[in-house]
Amino acid sequence: MKNIFSAIIGTGFGLRVIYNTLKYFNRCKIKFIYSRKKNKKSIFTKNLSTLKKFKPLKLVFIETPPFTHIKYLNFFKDNKICISCEKPIVSNINDLKKIKNNLSNYKFSLFINHQLRYHPHIKLFKKELKKIGKIRHIKITYNSNNISEKKRNSWWLDNKKGGGHLLAIAPHLLDLLNFFYGNLKTLDKKLKFIKKFNKKIDIAFNLNGLLYNGIKYQISSTCFSKRNNTYFNLKASGTQGIVKFENFKRIKIIRKKNIKLIKLTDLFTNDNFFINPWRVAQFYYIKNIFQSYKKKLNFKKNILQSIKNLDLILKKN
């Protein structure tokens, strides 16, 4: 089987997660890492044109701050390659309009890094939803305390650059709603802000709304949790019962007086890199890209859903 030559743009999340995940795929050969900073290793380059000139290049990961994404997408607009772009795809309404207008003109196949839907435990939760009748309501809760990791000059502390908790996490969680039930119809949001290094930034949000099929949803999330551990819970209520997803540990199905528990085991038991379930999901997301590349599948529907979600997020209530 032929090798798939890849490149990574960005040295933050790109090096920390994407680079280390790609090493688990034998067919993937990381040819370039684009960085504005100097690095003596031959794999690094400061010249973006080097990527375009390398004809065997098949896959590019854009892992830079959201306000830079449209620049890189336009740079590769005429290249028949696969591009995985970190979410959110852009950071403002104007750039989102440009993406929508140019989408049909892009010659590359586009993926947006909403990895959670690819986690096997999330897929199992979706399968169990069939057992509780017609779904009426779903609640998603995701809390962490990683605001302490942010540095004074971090782009994450600037909403105009795509920073803040809403743009960091809401696209992921809304994409799960697409995966479970379809398109969003309405979205109302409430944000909580703090000042960090004299900068006002959102650190929590509550989202409420409807899907087109009538299902109500509620999403709450914060990166300023008082808990030491991150937790991620799902709860779906239907006409015949309730299904709960409890922090990647177990799934609970409640139907009348019957309760069924499904224990969720770690998928990479001997590898500390995958102790974080988001990294496990990242592995399966990238695996999906390789499979899609081989089968030449079209994920335009997912892209359009992501654009619609971001449009709802960025609009004022």
PDB file of C-alpha atoms in Angstrom:
ATOM      1  CA  MET A   1       0.000   0.000   0.000  1.00  0.00           C
ATOM      2  CA  LYS A   2       1.240   3.486  -0.851  1.00  0.00           C
ATOM      3  CA  ASN A   3       2.370   5.927   1.806  1.00  0.00           C
ATOM      4  CA  ILE A   4       0.258   8.984   2.544  1.00  0.00           C
ATOM      5  CA  PHE A   5       2.524  12.019   2.778  1.00  0.00           C
ATOM      6  CA  SER A   6       1.223  14.547   5.293  1.00  0.00           C
ATOM      7  CA  ALA A   7       2.025  17.988   6.645  1.00  0.00           C
ATOM      8  CA  ILE A   8       1.102  19.864   9.813  1.00  0.00           C
ATOM      9  CA  ILE A   9       0.632  23.615   9.963  1.00  0.00           C
ATOM     10  CA  GLY A  10       1.105  24.824  13.528  1.00  0.00           C
ATOM     11  CA  THR A  11       3.299  23.700  16.405  1.00  0.00           C
ATOM     12  CA  GLY A  12       0.981  23.928  19.425  1.00  0.00           C
ATOM     13  CA  PHE A  13      -1.814  21.365  19.300  1.00  0.00           C
ATOM     14  CA  GLY A  14      -0.314  20.274  15.998  1.00  0.00           C
ATOM     15  CA  LEU A  15       2.850  18.950  17.632  1.00  0.00           C
ATOM     16  CA  ARG A  16       1.394  17.987  20.998  1.00  0.00           C
ATOM     17  CA  VAL A  17      -1.516  15.890  19.692  1.00  0.00           C
ATOM     18  CA  ILE A  18      -1.714  15.590  15.887  1.00  0.00           C
ATOM     19  CA  TYR A  19       1.958  14.744  15.321  1.00  0.00           C
ATOM     20  CA  ASN A  20       1.977  12.165  18.120  1.00  0.00           C
ATOM     21  CA  THR A  21      -1.279  10.614  16.919  1.00  0.00           C
ATOM     22  CA  LEU A  22      -0.131  10.332  13.301  1.00  0.00           C
ATOM     23  CA  LYS A  23       2.841   8.249  14.444  1.00  0.00           C
ATOM     24  CA  TYR A  24       0.392   5.395  15.133  1.00  0.00           C
ATOM     25  CA  PHE A  25      -0.448   5.136  11.428  1.00  0.00           C
ATOM     26  CA  ASN A  26       2.282   3.292   9.563  1.00  0.00           C
ATOM     27  CA  ARG A  27       1.181   4.498   6.142  1.00  0.00           C
ATOM     28  CA  CYS A  28       1.307   8.126   7.186  1.00  0.00           C
ATOM     29  CA  LYS A  29       4.634   9.826   6.515  1.00  0.00           C
ATOM     30  CA  ILE A  30       4.905  13.292   8.054  1.00  0.00           C
ATOM     31  CA  LYS A  31       6.887  15.206   5.458  1.00  0.00           C
ATOM     32  CA  PHE A  32       6.638  18.788   6.743  1.00  0.00           C
ATOM     33  CA  ILE A  33       5.782  20.801   9.836  1.00  0.00           C
ATOM     34  CA  TYR A  34       5.182  24.449   8.996  1.00  0.00           C
ATOM     35  CA  SER A  35       6.263  26.882  11.699  1.00  0.00           C
ATOM     36  CA  ARG A  36       7.175  30.547  11.781  1.00  0.00           C
ATOM     37  CA  LYS A  37       9.815  29.781  14.409  1.00  0.00           C
ATOM     38  CA  LYS A  38      13.288  28.565  13.547  1.00  0.00           C
ATOM     39  CA  ASN A  39      13.997  24.879  13.987  1.00  0.00           C
ATOM     40  CA  LYS A  40      17.076  23.020  12.769  1.00  0.00           C
ATOM     41  CA  LYS A  41      15.273  19.712  12.193  1.00  0.00           C
ATOM     42  CA  SER A  42      14.797  19.018   8.486  1.00  0.00           C
ATOM     43  CA  ILE A  43      11.084  18.270   8.857  1.00  0.00           C
ATOM     44  CA  PHE A  44      10.373  21.899   9.829  1.00  0.00           C
ATOM     45  CA  THR A  45       9.906  24.643   7.259  1.00  0.00           C
ATOM     46  CA  LYS A  46       9.123  28.362   7.362  1.00  0.00           C
ATOM     47  CA  ASN A  47       8.174  28.401   3.688  1.00  0.00           C
ATOM     48  CA  LEU A  48       4.545  27.471   3.102  1.00  0.00           C
ATOM     49  CA  SER A  49       5.152  27.138  -0.638  1.00  0.00           C
ATOM     50  CA  THR A  50       7.379  24.152   0.110  1.00  0.00           C
ATOM     51  CA  LEU A  51       4.237  22.180   0.969  1.00  0.00           C
ATOM     52  CA  LYS A  52       2.465  23.128  -2.235  1.00  0.00           C
ATOM     53  CA  LYS A  53       5.475  22.290  -4.418  1.00  0.00           C
ATOM     54  CA  PHE A  54       5.729  18.777  -2.988  1.00  0.00           C
ATOM     55  CA  LYS A  55       3.440  16.973  -5.432  1.00  0.00           C
ATOM     56  CA  PRO A  56       3.066  13.676  -3.485  1.00  0.00           C
ATOM     57  CA  LEU A  57       1.536  15.588  -0.518  1.00  0.00           C
ATOM     58  CA  LYS A  58      -1.951  14.210   0.153  1.00  0.00           C
ATOM     59  CA  LEU A  59      -3.005  15.436   3.596  1.00  0.00           C
ATOM     60  CA  VAL A  60      -2.588  18.734   5.465  1.00  0.00           C
ATOM     61  CA  PHE A  61      -3.578  19.408   9.072  1.00  0.00           C
ATOM     62  CA  ILE A  62      -4.304  23.071   9.852  1.00  0.00           C
ATOM     63  CA  GLU A  63      -3.691  23.407  13.605  1.00  0.00           C
ATOM     64  CA  THR A  64      -3.328  27.145  14.086  1.00  0.00           C
ATOM     65  CA  PRO A  65      -5.522  29.788  15.797  1.00  0.00           C
ATOM     66  CA  PRO A  66      -8.968  30.117  14.168  1.00  0.00           C
ATOM     67  CA  PHE A  67      -8.387  33.623  12.796  1.00  0.00           C
ATOM     68  CA  THR A  68      -5.626  32.219  10.543  1.00  0.00           C
ATOM     69  CA  HIS A  69      -7.576  29.297   9.054  1.00  0.00           C
ATOM     70  CA  ILE A  70      -9.110  31.070   6.075  1.00  0.00           C
ATOM     71  CA  LYS A  71      -5.648  32.192   4.934  1.00  0.00           C
ATOM     72  CA  TYR A  72      -4.408  28.609   4.757  1.00  0.00           C
ATOM     73  CA  LEU A  73      -7.602  27.273   3.198  1.00  0.00           C
ATOM     74  CA  ASN A  74      -7.370  29.863   0.433  1.00  0.00           C
ATOM     75  CA  PHE A  75      -3.689  29.072  -0.052  1.00  0.00           C
ATOM     76  CA  PHE A  76      -4.528  25.447  -0.899  1.00  0.00           C
ATOM     77  CA  LYS A  77      -7.798  26.152  -2.723  1.00  0.00           C
ATOM     78  CA  ASP A  78      -6.554  24.718  -6.048  1.00  0.00           C
ATOM     79  CA  ASN A  79      -4.840  21.629  -4.602  1.00  0.00           C
ATOM     80  CA  LYS A  80      -6.544  18.249  -4.933  1.00  0.00           C
ATOM     81  CA  ILE A  81      -5.602  17.060  -1.444  1.00  0.00           C
ATOM     82  CA  CYS A  82      -7.320  16.343   1.879  1.00  0.00           C
ATOM     83  CA  ILE A  83      -7.336  19.090   4.498  1.00  0.00           C
ATOM     84  CA  SER A  84      -8.222  18.632   8.152  1.00  0.00           C
ATOM     85  CA  CYS A  85      -8.949  22.023   9.697  1.00  0.00           C
ATOM     86  CA  GLU A  86      -9.101  22.565  13.438  1.00  0.00           C
ATOM     87  CA  LYS A  87     -12.386  23.869  14.781  1.00  0.00           C
ATOM     88  CA  PRO A  88     -13.827  26.420  14.688  1.00  0.00           C
ATOM     89  CA  ILE A  89     -13.132  26.748  11.001  1.00  0.00           C
ATOM     90  CA  VAL A  90     -13.175  30.562  11.368  1.00  0.00           C
ATOM     91  CA  SER A  91     -13.610  33.067  14.189  1.00  0.00           C
ATOM     92  CA  ASN A  92     -16.086  35.633  12.797  1.00  0.00           C
ATOM     93  CA  ILE A  93     -19.200  36.015  10.652  1.00  0.00           C
ATOM     94  CA  ASN A  94     -17.417  37.713   7.729  1.00  0.00           C
ATOM     95  CA  ASP A  95     -14.914  34.883   7.300  1.00  0.00           C
ATOM     96  CA  LEU A  96     -17.715  32.354   7.652  1.00  0.00           C
ATOM     97  CA  LYS A  97     -19.564  33.994   4.743  1.00  0.00           C
ATOM     98  CA  LYS A  98     -16.394  33.765   2.660  1.00  0.00           C
ATOM     99  CA  ILE A  99     -16.086  30.058   3.456  1.00  0.00           C
ATOM    100  CA  LYS A 100     -19.703  29.434   2.438  1.00  0.00           C
ATOM    101  CA  ASN A 101     -19.233  31.332  -0.816  1.00  0.00           C
ATOM    102  CA  ASN A 102     -15.984  29.546  -1.683  1.00  0.00           C
ATOM    103  CA  LEU A 103     -16.870  26.035  -0.545  1.00  0.00           C
ATOM    104  CA  SER A 104     -17.900  24.828  -3.993  1.00  0.00           C
ATOM    105  CA  ASN A 105     -14.712  26.280  -5.521  1.00  0.00           C
ATOM    106  CA  TYR A 106     -12.287  24.476  -3.203  1.00  0.00           C
ATOM    107  CA  LYS A 107     -10.626  21.580  -4.986  1.00  0.00           C
ATOM    108  CA  PHE A 108      -9.515  19.921  -1.750  1.00  0.00           C
ATOM    109  CA  SER A 109     -11.579  17.549   0.394  1.00  0.00           C
ATOM    110  CA  LEU A 110     -12.304  19.252   3.699  1.00  0.00           C
ATOM    111  CA  PHE A 111     -12.652  17.744   7.170  1.00  0.00           C
ATOM    112  CA  ILE A 112     -13.261  19.731  10.366  1.00  0.00           C
ATOM    113  CA  ASN A 113     -11.749  18.300  13.512  1.00  0.00           C
ATOM    114  CA  HIS A 114     -14.886  17.418  15.482  1.00  0.00           C
ATOM    115  CA  GLN A 115     -13.408  14.200  16.798  1.00  0.00           C
ATOM    116  CA  LEU A 116     -15.876  13.225  19.534  1.00  0.00           C
ATOM    117  CA  ARG A 117     -18.410  11.628  17.156  1.00  0.00           C
ATOM    118  CA  TYR A 118     -15.727   9.089  16.167  1.00  0.00           C
ATOM    119  CA  HIS A 119     -15.075   7.782  19.683  1.00  0.00           C
ATOM    120  CA  PRO A 120     -16.339   4.159  19.889  1.00  0.00           C
ATOM    121  CA  HIS A 121     -18.024   4.813  23.250  1.00  0.00           C
ATOM    122  CA  ILE A 122     -19.941   7.765  21.768  1.00  0.00           C
ATOM    123  CA  LYS A 123     -21.015   5.551  18.869  1.00  0.00           C
ATOM    124  CA  LEU A 124     -22.258   2.960  21.362  1.00  0.00           C
ATOM    125  CA  PHE A 125     -24.281   5.638  23.185  1.00  0.00           C
ATOM    126  CA  LYS A 126     -25.924   6.575  19.882  1.00  0.00           C
ATOM    127  CA  LYS A 127     -26.816   2.932  19.277  1.00  0.00           C
ATOM    128  CA  GLU A 128     -28.451   2.653  22.713  1.00  0.00           C
ATOM    129  CA  LEU A 129     -30.682   5.653  21.986  1.00  0.00           C
ATOM    130  CA  LYS A 130     -32.853   3.407  19.831  1.00  0.00           C
ATOM    131  CA  LYS A 131     -34.031   1.599  22.967  1.00  0.00           C
ATOM    132  CA  ILE A 132     -35.854   4.527  24.611  1.00  0.00           C
ATOM    133  CA  GLY A 133     -38.456   5.399  21.984  1.00  0.00           C
ATOM    134  CA  LYS A 134     -38.891   8.851  20.536  1.00  0.00           C
ATOM    135  CA  ILE A 135     -36.283  11.275  21.919  1.00  0.00           C
ATOM    136  CA  ARG A 136     -37.717  14.368  23.604  1.00  0.00           C
ATOM    137  CA  HIS A 137     -34.694  16.029  25.198  1.00  0.00           C
ATOM    138  CA  ILE A 138     -30.918  15.750  25.416  1.00  0.00           C
ATOM    139  CA  LYS A 139     -28.543  17.332  27.892  1.00  0.00           C
ATOM    140  CA  ILE A 140     -24.772  17.606  27.477  1.00  0.00           C
ATOM    141  CA  THR A 141     -22.415  18.628  30.279  1.00  0.00           C
ATOM    142  CA  TYR A 142     -18.681  19.113  29.821  1.00  0.00           C
ATOM    143  CA  ASN A 143     -16.571  20.675  32.554  1.00  0.00           C
ATOM    144  CA  SER A 144     -12.813  21.115  32.876  1.00  0.00           C
ATOM    145  CA  ASN A 145     -10.413  23.437  34.662  1.00  0.00           C
ATOM    146  CA  ASN A 146      -7.822  24.165  31.974  1.00  0.00           C
ATOM    147  CA  ILE A 147      -8.134  27.969  32.104  1.00  0.00           C
ATOM    148  CA  SER A 148      -5.077  27.879  34.364  1.00  0.00           C
ATOM    149  CA  GLU A 149      -2.988  26.666  31.409  1.00  0.00           C
ATOM    150  CA  LYS A 150      -3.449  29.885  29.439  1.00  0.00           C
ATOM    151  CA  LYS A 151      -0.509  32.268  29.164  1.00  0.00           C
ATOM    152  CA  ARG A 152      -0.578  36.057  29.133  1.00  0.00           C
ATOM    153  CA  ASN A 153       0.030  36.375  25.387  1.00  0.00           C
ATOM    154  CA  SER A 154      -2.168  33.446  24.359  1.00  0.00           C
ATOM    155  CA  TRP A 155      -4.504  34.013  21.390  1.00  0.00           C
ATOM    156  CA  TRP A 156      -7.031  31.954  23.379  1.00  0.00           C
ATOM    157  CA  LEU A 157      -7.648  35.026  25.563  1.00  0.00           C
ATOM    158  CA  ASP A 158      -8.834  37.071  22.564  1.00  0.00           C
ATOM    159  CA  ASN A 159     -12.348  36.437  21.191  1.00  0.00           C
ATOM    160  CA  LYS A 160     -11.509  38.193  17.918  1.00  0.00           C
ATOM    161  CA  LYS A 161      -8.825  35.595  17.268  1.00  0.00           C
ATOM    162  CA  GLY A 162     -11.184  32.712  18.010  1.00  0.00           C
ATOM    163  CA  GLY A 163     -10.359  32.448  21.697  1.00  0.00           C
ATOM    164  CA  GLY A 164     -12.684  31.763  24.602  1.00  0.00           C
ATOM    165  CA  HIS A 165     -14.464  28.681  25.844  1.00  0.00           C
ATOM    166  CA  LEU A 166     -17.521  29.025  23.601  1.00  0.00           C
ATOM    167  CA  LEU A 167     -15.589  28.752  20.334  1.00  0.00           C
ATOM    168  CA  ALA A 168     -13.265  26.128  21.782  1.00  0.00           C
ATOM    169  CA  ILE A 169     -15.909  23.643  22.934  1.00  0.00           C
ATOM    170  CA  ALA A 170     -19.389  24.504  21.610  1.00  0.00           C
ATOM    171  CA  PRO A 171     -18.594  23.359  18.021  1.00  0.00           C
ATOM    172  CA  HIS A 172     -17.639  19.922  19.382  1.00  0.00           C
ATOM    173  CA  LEU A 173     -20.795  19.506  21.435  1.00  0.00           C
ATOM    174  CA  LEU A 174     -23.152  20.833  18.773  1.00  0.00           C
ATOM    175  CA  ASP A 175     -21.560  18.440  16.302  1.00  0.00           C
ATOM    176  CA  LEU A 176     -22.603  15.594  18.615  1.00  0.00           C
ATOM    177  CA  LEU A 177     -26.199  16.766  18.301  1.00  0.00           C
ATOM    178  CA  ASN A 178     -25.807  16.596  14.505  1.00  0.00           C
ATOM    179  CA  PHE A 179     -24.376  13.105  14.848  1.00  0.00           C
ATOM    180  CA  PHE A 180     -27.200  11.890  17.080  1.00  0.00           C
ATOM    181  CA  TYR A 181     -30.242  13.640  15.640  1.00  0.00           C
ATOM    182  CA  GLY A 182     -29.618  16.005  12.715  1.00  0.00           C
ATOM    183  CA  ASN A 183     -29.654  19.758  12.136  1.00  0.00           C
ATOM    184  CA  LEU A 184     -30.113  22.525  14.698  1.00  0.00           C
ATOM    185  CA  LYS A 185     -33.011  24.913  14.259  1.00  0.00           C
ATOM    186  CA  THR A 186     -32.498  27.414  17.103  1.00  0.00           C
ATOM    187  CA  LEU A 187     -29.794  28.317  19.611  1.00  0.00           C
ATOM    188  CA  ASP A 188     -29.920  30.648  22.603  1.00  0.00           C
ATOM    189  CA  LYS A 189     -26.744  31.228  24.574  1.00  0.00           C
ATOM    190  CA  LYS A 190     -25.623  32.685  27.882  1.00  0.00           C
ATOM    191  CA  LEU A 191     -21.947  33.255  28.623  1.00  0.00           C
ATOM    192  CA  LYS A 192     -19.944  33.779  31.790  1.00  0.00           C
ATOM    193  CA  PHE A 193     -16.836  35.953  31.664  1.00  0.00           C
ATOM    194  CA  ILE A 194     -13.807  36.585  33.844  1.00  0.00           C
ATOM    195  CA  LYS A 195     -10.799  38.851  33.568  1.00  0.00           C
ATOM    196  CA  LYS A 196      -7.455  37.124  33.110  1.00  0.00           C
ATOM    197  CA  PHE A 197      -4.325  39.242  32.638  1.00  0.00           C
ATOM    198  CA  ASN A 198      -6.744  42.211  32.375  1.00  0.00           C
ATOM    199  CA  LYS A 199      -8.490  40.588  29.408  1.00  0.00           C
ATOM    200  CA  LYS A 200     -12.199  39.787  29.434  1.00  0.00           C
ATOM    201  CA  ILE A 201     -12.812  36.259  28.191  1.00  0.00           C
ATOM    202  CA  ASP A 202     -15.681  33.762  28.344  1.00  0.00           C
ATOM    203  CA  ILE A 203     -15.027  30.707  30.504  1.00  0.00           C
ATOM    204  CA  ALA A 204     -18.504  29.098  30.605  1.00  0.00           C
ATOM    205  CA  PHE A 205     -21.660  28.867  28.535  1.00  0.00           C
ATOM    206  CA  ASN A 206     -25.207  27.520  28.521  1.00  0.00           C
ATOM    207  CA  LEU A 207     -26.877  26.706  25.217  1.00  0.00           C
ATOM    208  CA  ASN A 208     -30.548  25.902  24.717  1.00  0.00           C
ATOM    209  CA  GLY A 209     -32.523  25.269  21.584  1.00  0.00           C
ATOM    210  CA  LEU A 210     -34.416  23.012  19.211  1.00  0.00           C
ATOM    211  CA  LEU A 211     -33.483  20.626  16.456  1.00  0.00           C
ATOM    212  CA  TYR A 212     -35.570  20.516  13.300  1.00  0.00           C
ATOM    213  CA  ASN A 213     -37.112  17.222  14.423  1.00  0.00           C
ATOM    214  CA  GLY A 214     -38.480  18.930  17.560  1.00  0.00           C
ATOM    215  CA  ILE A 215     -35.951  17.587  20.086  1.00  0.00           C
ATOM    216  CA  LYS A 216     -35.001  20.075  22.786  1.00  0.00           C
ATOM    217  CA  TYR A 217     -31.370  20.346  23.846  1.00  0.00           C
ATOM    218  CA  GLN A 218     -29.452  21.872  26.725  1.00  0.00           C
ATOM    219  CA  ILE A 219     -25.668  22.205  26.851  1.00  0.00           C
ATOM    220  CA  SER A 220     -23.590  23.519  29.734  1.00  0.00           C
ATOM    221  CA  SER A 221     -19.819  23.762  29.875  1.00  0.00           C
ATOM    222  CA  THR A 222     -17.007  25.528  31.703  1.00  0.00           C
ATOM    223  CA  CYS A 223     -13.221  25.524  31.707  1.00  0.00           C
ATOM    224  CA  PHE A 224     -13.205  26.998  35.218  1.00  0.00           C
ATOM    225  CA  SER A 225     -14.567  24.027  37.139  1.00  0.00           C
ATOM    226  CA  LYS A 226     -13.947  23.551  40.866  1.00  0.00           C
ATOM    227  CA  ARG A 227     -13.504  19.830  40.271  1.00  0.00           C
ATOM    228  CA  ASN A 228      -9.998  18.479  39.817  1.00  0.00           C
ATOM    229  CA  ASN A 229     -11.027  16.097  37.054  1.00  0.00           C
ATOM    230  CA  THR A 230     -12.636  16.766  33.698  1.00  0.00           C
ATOM    231  CA  TYR A 231     -16.061  15.187  33.272  1.00  0.00           C
ATOM    232  CA  PHE A 232     -18.292  14.681  30.270  1.00  0.00           C
ATOM    233  CA  ASN A 233     -21.907  13.528  30.604  1.00  0.00           C
ATOM    234  CA  LEU A 234     -24.777  12.946  28.192  1.00  0.00           C
ATOM    235  CA  LYS A 235     -28.417  12.353  29.051  1.00  0.00           C
ATOM    236  CA  ALA A 236     -31.137  11.560  26.529  1.00  0.00           C
ATOM    237  CA  SER A 237     -34.784  11.340  27.565  1.00  0.00           C
ATOM    238  CA  GLY A 238     -37.272   9.464  25.399  1.00  0.00           C
ATOM    239  CA  THR A 239     -40.836   8.223  25.497  1.00  0.00           C
ATOM    240  CA  GLN A 240     -39.710   4.831  26.815  1.00  0.00           C
ATOM    241  CA  GLY A 241     -36.809   5.681  29.090  1.00  0.00           C
ATOM    242  CA  ILE A 242     -33.509   7.455  29.659  1.00  0.00           C
ATOM    243  CA  VAL A 243     -29.946   6.797  28.483  1.00  0.00           C
ATOM    244  CA  LYS A 244     -27.015   8.301  30.368  1.00  0.00           C
ATOM    245  CA  PHE A 245     -23.393   8.488  29.270  1.00  0.00           C
ATOM    246  CA  GLU A 246     -21.226   8.936  32.362  1.00  0.00           C
ATOM    247  CA  ASN A 247     -17.778  10.370  31.723  1.00  0.00           C
ATOM    248  CA  PHE A 248     -16.526   7.605  29.414  1.00  0.00           C
ATOM    249  CA  LYS A 249     -16.933   5.156  32.325  1.00  0.00           C
ATOM    250  CA  ARG A 250     -20.346   3.631  31.741  1.00  0.00           C
ATOM    251  CA  ILE A 251     -23.675   3.910  29.937  1.00  0.00           C
ATOM    252  CA  LYS A 252     -26.879   3.578  31.968  1.00  0.00           C
ATOM    253  CA  ILE A 253     -30.173   2.651  30.297  1.00  0.00           C
ATOM    254  CA  ILE A 254     -33.271   3.209  32.451  1.00  0.00           C
ATOM    255  CA  ARG A 255     -36.568   1.769  31.201  1.00  0.00           C
ATOM    256  CA  LYS A 256     -39.476   1.704  33.635  1.00  0.00           C
ATOM    257  CA  LYS A 257     -38.127  -0.327  36.577  1.00  0.00           C
ATOM    258  CA  ASN A 258     -35.277  -1.912  34.633  1.00  0.00           C
ATOM    259  CA  ILE A 259     -31.745  -0.530  34.749  1.00  0.00           C
ATOM    260  CA  LYS A 260     -28.981  -1.781  32.487  1.00  0.00           C
ATOM    261  CA  LEU A 261     -25.346  -0.776  32.988  1.00  0.00           C
ATOM    262  CA  ILE A 262     -22.690  -1.003  30.280  1.00  0.00           C
ATOM    263  CA  LYS A 263     -19.151  -0.632  31.584  1.00  0.00           C
ATOM    264  CA  LEU A 264     -16.881   1.251  29.205  1.00  0.00           C
ATOM    265  CA  THR A 265     -13.306  -0.012  29.188  1.00  0.00           C
ATOM    266  CA  ASP A 266     -10.199   1.926  28.182  1.00  0.00           C
ATOM    267  CA  LEU A 267      -9.354   1.352  24.527  1.00  0.00           C
ATOM    268  CA  PHE A 268      -5.593   1.900  24.808  1.00  0.00           C
ATOM    269  CA  THR A 269      -4.760   0.306  28.155  1.00  0.00           C
ATOM    270  CA  ASN A 270      -0.968   0.333  27.843  1.00  0.00           C
ATOM    271  CA  ASP A 271      -0.423   3.765  26.366  1.00  0.00           C
ATOM    272  CA  ASN A 272      -0.423   6.888  28.540  1.00  0.00           C
ATOM    273  CA  PHE A 273      -0.771   9.144  25.507  1.00  0.00           C
ATOM    274  CA  PHE A 274      -4.368   7.942  25.136  1.00  0.00           C
ATOM    275  CA  ILE A 275      -5.339   8.307  28.793  1.00  0.00           C
ATOM    276  CA  ASN A 276      -7.370  11.335  27.650  1.00  0.00           C
ATOM    277  CA  PRO A 277     -10.553  10.169  25.812  1.00  0.00           C
ATOM    278  CA  TRP A 278     -10.372  13.221  23.529  1.00  0.00           C
ATOM    279  CA  ARG A 279      -7.079  11.839  22.197  1.00  0.00           C
ATOM    280  CA  VAL A 280      -8.700   8.460  21.671  1.00  0.00           C
ATOM    281  CA  ALA A 281     -11.380  10.233  19.644  1.00  0.00           C
ATOM    282  CA  GLN A 282      -8.615  12.038  17.749  1.00  0.00           C
ATOM    283  CA  PHE A 283      -7.112   8.700  16.746  1.00  0.00           C
ATOM    284  CA  TYR A 284     -10.428   7.466  15.337  1.00  0.00           C
ATOM    285  CA  TYR A 285     -11.084  10.789  13.604  1.00  0.00           C
ATOM    286  CA  ILE A 286      -7.761  10.530  11.771  1.00  0.00           C
ATOM    287  CA  LYS A 287      -8.418   6.873  11.021  1.00  0.00           C
ATOM    288  CA  ASN A 288     -11.692   7.967   9.417  1.00  0.00           C
ATOM    289  CA  ILE A 289      -9.818  10.480   7.251  1.00  0.00           C
ATOM    290  CA  PHE A 290      -7.522   7.763   5.923  1.00  0.00           C
ATOM    291  CA  GLN A 291     -10.469   5.454   5.238  1.00  0.00           C
ATOM    292  CA  SER A 292     -12.376   8.253   3.518  1.00  0.00           C
ATOM    293  CA  TYR A 293      -9.315   9.134   1.446  1.00  0.00           C
ATOM    294  CA  LYS A 294      -9.064   5.537   0.248  1.00  0.00           C
ATOM    295  CA  LYS A 295     -12.786   5.287  -0.580  1.00  0.00           C
ATOM    296  CA  LYS A 296     -13.024   8.877  -1.899  1.00  0.00           C
ATOM    297  CA  LEU A 297     -16.008   9.599   0.342  1.00  0.00           C
ATOM    298  CA  ASN A 298     -17.695  13.014   0.428  1.00  0.00           C
ATOM    299  CA  PHE A 299     -18.372  14.628   3.814  1.00  0.00           C
ATOM    300  CA  LYS A 300     -19.904  17.837   2.483  1.00  0.00           C
ATOM    301  CA  LYS A 301     -23.051  17.276   4.595  1.00  0.00           C
ATOM    302  CA  ASN A 302     -20.965  17.343   7.793  1.00  0.00           C
ATOM    303  CA  ILE A 303     -19.186  20.506   6.648  1.00  0.00           C
ATOM    304  CA  LEU A 304     -22.472  22.280   5.944  1.00  0.00           C
ATOM    305  CA  GLN A 305     -23.780  21.264   9.378  1.00  0.00           C
ATOM    306  CA  SER A 306     -20.626  22.644  11.010  1.00  0.00           C
ATOM    307  CA  ILE A 307     -20.978  25.925   9.151  1.00  0.00           C
ATOM    308  CA  LYS A 308     -24.633  26.190  10.210  1.00  0.00           C
ATOM    309  CA  ASN A 309     -23.687  25.502  13.830  1.00  0.00           C
ATOM    310  CA  LEU A 310     -20.963  28.135  13.804  1.00  0.00           C
ATOM    311  CA  ASP A 311     -23.333  30.633  12.238  1.00  0.00           C
ATOM    312  CA  LEU A 312     -25.725  30.098  15.180  1.00  0.00           C
ATOM    313  CA  ILE A 313     -22.861  30.380  17.691  1.00  0.00           C
ATOM    314  CA  LEU A 314     -21.505  33.627  16.286  1.00  0.00           C
ATOM    315  CA  LYS A 315     -24.853  35.388  15.934  1.00  0.00           C
ATOM    316  CA  LYS A 316     -26.020  37.586  18.761  1.00  0.00           C
ATOM    317  CA  ASN A 317     -29.157  36.483  20.666  1.00  0.00           C
TER     318      ASN A 317
END
